[in-house]
Amino acid sequence: MRIAVDIDGVLADQVGAVLEVIEREYGEKYRKSDVDRAHWTFGGRDLWSEIGRLLADPEYALNLPLIEGSQQGIKQLKDHEVFVVTARRPNAEEATKQWLNAHFPCLIDYYHARTGTKQSVPSDVLIDDLDFNIVEFVRSHPDRRGILFVHPWSINDTDIEDYADRVYYCPEWGRVVEAVEDIDSERDIDNER
Ligand SMILES: [Mg+2]
């Protein structure tokens, strides 16, 4: 199967990193559980603009920590065609590719797609931490499956519930790997029919 994997919130612990910077620069301490929607704001500032600003700095982008279990998880998907799809801006692409090469050398193909347009990538499965992306992806074709990597900010008033039979909710990488195995065996059964 072709599997598209998002970077921020799935491979890289972007929110964890930005919250540390916010504490250092603004003296305001937040936890991940405070970030309860995609367009979360703190002190009048938008978290996602803050992330965009920080990612323009290669030093920051190159030092982003990993999401726990992501390296092992990607290794376990080796029988599939796995590639990256990200909404990160083009100015972060160079550092992002270096970061990927250091931590996930097997992830070679790289697609850029704005949030809510990831259905444009040629893939059977999308692993992403935002419901907008998963909904548009599964809606675009009945055979497509979405894996929502669940964080406190993942659910944002979309109609994701309407696609319950095509969406897997996974709070950690072990569960993502199980979901992929499940989707793969379901496809084998369909192909035998
Ligand atoms: Mg993401």
Coordinates of C-alpha atoms and ligand atoms in Angstrom, one line a residue:
M1 CA 0.0 0.0 0.0
R2 CA 1.0 3.6 -0.4
I3 CA 1.0 5.4 2.9
A4 CA 1.4 9.1 3.3
V5 CA 2.7 10.3 6.7
D6 CA 2.4 13.8 8.1
I7 CA 5.5 15.2 9.9
D8 CA 4.3 17.6 12.6
G9 CA 2.5 15.7 15.4
V10 CA 3.2 12.3 13.8
L11 CA 7.0 12.1 13.3
A12 CA 8.1 15.4 15.0
D13 CA 6.9 16.6 18.3
Q14 CA 6.3 20.1 17.0
V15 CA 3.8 21.2 19.7
G16 CA 6.1 20.0 22.5
A17 CA 9.0 22.0 21.0
V18 CA 7.0 25.2 20.4
L19 CA 5.6 25.1 24.0
E20 CA 9.1 25.0 25.3
V21 CA 10.1 28.1 23.2
I22 CA 6.9 29.9 24.4
E23 CA 7.9 29.3 28.0
R24 CA 11.5 30.5 27.4
E25 CA 10.5 33.5 25.3
Y26 CA 7.3 34.7 26.8
G27 CA 7.5 33.1 30.3
E28 CA 4.2 31.4 29.9
K29 CA 3.9 27.7 30.6
Y30 CA 1.4 25.5 28.8
R31 CA 0.9 21.8 28.5
K32 CA 0.0 19.9 25.4
S33 CA -3.4 19.2 26.9
D34 CA -4.0 23.0 26.9
V35 CA -3.7 23.0 23.1
D36 CA -7.2 21.7 22.5
R37 CA -7.9 22.7 18.9
A38 CA -5.8 23.3 15.7
H39 CA -6.1 27.1 15.8
W40 CA -5.2 27.4 19.5
T41 CA -4.2 30.9 20.7
F42 CA -2.2 32.0 23.7
G43 CA -1.9 35.6 24.9
G44 CA -3.6 36.7 21.6
R45 CA -1.0 34.8 19.5
D46 CA -1.8 31.9 17.2
L47 CA 0.3 28.8 17.9
W48 CA 0.5 27.9 14.2
S49 CA 1.9 31.3 13.2
E50 CA 4.4 30.8 15.9
I51 CA 5.4 27.4 14.5
G52 CA 5.7 28.9 11.0
R53 CA 8.0 31.6 12.4
L54 CA 10.2 29.1 14.3
L55 CA 10.4 26.7 11.4
A56 CA 12.0 29.4 9.2
D57 CA 15.0 29.0 11.5
P58 CA 17.0 25.9 10.3
E59 CA 18.6 25.5 13.8
Y60 CA 15.1 25.0 15.3
A61 CA 13.9 22.8 12.5
L62 CA 17.0 20.5 12.6
N63 CA 16.6 20.0 16.3
L64 CA 13.0 19.1 16.6
P65 CA 12.4 16.1 18.9
L66 CA 10.7 12.9 17.7
I67 CA 7.3 11.7 18.5
E68 CA 7.8 8.6 20.8
G69 CA 7.9 5.3 18.9
S70 CA 7.9 7.0 15.4
Q71 CA 11.2 5.6 14.2
Q72 CA 10.3 2.0 15.3
G73 CA 6.8 2.5 13.8
I74 CA 8.2 3.6 10.4
K75 CA 10.6 0.6 10.4
Q76 CA 7.6 -1.7 11.0
L77 CA 5.9 -0.3 7.8
K78 CA 8.8 -1.4 5.6
D79 CA 6.7 -3.6 3.4
H80 CA 4.7 -0.6 2.2
E81 CA 5.5 2.4 0.1
V82 CA 5.8 5.1 2.8
F83 CA 6.4 8.8 2.1
V84 CA 6.0 12.2 3.7
V85 CA 3.3 14.8 3.1
T86 CA 3.6 18.1 5.0
A87 CA 2.0 21.5 5.0
R88 CA 5.3 23.1 6.2
R89 CA 6.2 26.2 4.2
P90 CA 8.7 25.9 1.4
N91 CA 11.2 28.0 3.4
A92 CA 11.5 25.0 5.9
E93 CA 11.9 22.4 3.2
E94 CA 15.7 22.2 3.2
A95 CA 16.0 21.8 6.9
T96 CA 13.0 19.4 7.0
K97 CA 14.7 17.1 4.5
Q98 CA 17.9 17.1 6.5
W99 CA 16.0 16.3 9.6
L100 CA 14.2 13.4 7.8
N101 CA 17.4 12.1 6.4
A102 CA 18.9 12.0 9.9
H103 CA 16.0 10.3 11.6
F104 CA 14.1 8.5 8.8
P105 CA 16.6 7.8 6.0
C106 CA 14.1 5.4 4.3
L107 CA 11.5 8.3 3.8
I108 CA 12.7 9.6 0.5
D109 CA 9.6 10.9 -1.3
Y110 CA 8.4 14.3 -0.1
Y111 CA 5.1 16.0 -0.9
H112 CA 4.0 19.5 0.1
A113 CA 0.3 20.0 0.5
R114 CA -1.5 22.8 2.4
T115 CA -3.8 21.8 5.3
G116 CA -7.0 20.3 4.0
T117 CA -5.5 19.4 0.6
K118 CA -3.6 16.3 1.4
Q119 CA -6.0 14.2 -0.7
S120 CA -4.0 15.4 -3.7
V121 CA -1.2 13.0 -2.9
P122 CA -1.2 9.6 -4.6
S123 CA -1.8 7.4 -1.5
D124 CA -4.1 4.7 -0.1
V125 CA -3.7 5.7 3.5
L126 CA -3.0 9.0 5.3
I127 CA -1.6 9.2 8.8
D128 CA -2.2 12.8 10.2
D129 CA -2.9 14.5 13.5
L130 CA -5.6 16.8 12.2
D131 CA -9.2 15.8 11.4
F132 CA -9.5 18.3 8.5
N133 CA -6.9 16.4 6.6
I134 CA -8.2 13.0 7.4
V135 CA -11.8 13.9 6.4
E136 CA -10.9 15.4 3.0
F137 CA -8.7 12.4 2.3
V138 CA -11.2 9.7 3.0
R139 CA -14.0 11.7 1.4
S140 CA -12.0 11.9 -1.9
H141 CA -12.2 8.2 -2.5
P142 CA -14.2 5.3 -0.9
D143 CA -11.2 3.0 -0.9
R144 CA -9.0 5.4 1.0
R145 CA -8.4 5.0 4.8
G146 CA -7.3 7.6 7.3
I147 CA -5.4 7.1 10.5
L148 CA -5.9 10.0 12.9
F149 CA -2.9 10.3 15.2
V150 CA -4.8 11.6 18.2
H151 CA -3.6 14.6 20.2
P152 CA -5.6 17.1 22.3
W153 CA -5.8 19.4 19.1
S154 CA -6.8 16.7 16.6
I155 CA -10.6 17.1 16.7
N156 CA -12.0 20.3 15.3
D157 CA -15.7 20.2 14.5
T158 CA -15.4 18.3 11.2
D159 CA -17.9 15.6 10.2
I160 CA -15.2 12.9 10.8
E161 CA -17.8 10.8 12.7
D162 CA -19.6 10.3 9.3
Y163 CA -16.6 8.3 8.1
A164 CA -16.2 6.1 11.2
D165 CA -15.8 2.9 9.1
R166 CA -12.8 4.4 7.2
V167 CA -11.0 6.2 10.0
Y168 CA -8.8 4.7 12.8
Y169 CA -8.1 6.7 15.9
C170 CA -4.6 6.0 17.2
P171 CA -3.0 7.8 20.2
E172 CA 0.4 6.2 19.7
W173 CA 2.6 4.5 17.1
G174 CA 2.0 0.9 18.2
R175 CA -1.6 1.5 17.4
V176 CA -0.8 3.1 14.0
V177 CA 1.1 0.0 13.0
E178 CA -1.8 -2.2 14.0
A179 CA -4.2 -0.1 12.0
V180 CA -2.1 -0.4 8.9
E181 CA -2.0 -4.2 9.3
D182 CA -5.8 -4.1 9.7
I183 CA -6.3 -2.0 6.6
D184 CA -3.9 -4.2 4.6
S185 CA -5.7 -7.4 5.4
E186 CA -9.1 -5.8 4.7
R187 CA -7.8 -4.9 1.2
D188 CA -6.5 -8.4 0.6
I189 CA -10.0 -9.8 1.4
D190 CA -11.6 -7.3 -1.0
N191 CA -9.1 -8.2 -3.7
E192 CA -10.0 -11.9 -3.4
R193 CA -13.7 -11.3 -3.8
Ligands
MG1 MG 0.4 17.5 11.6

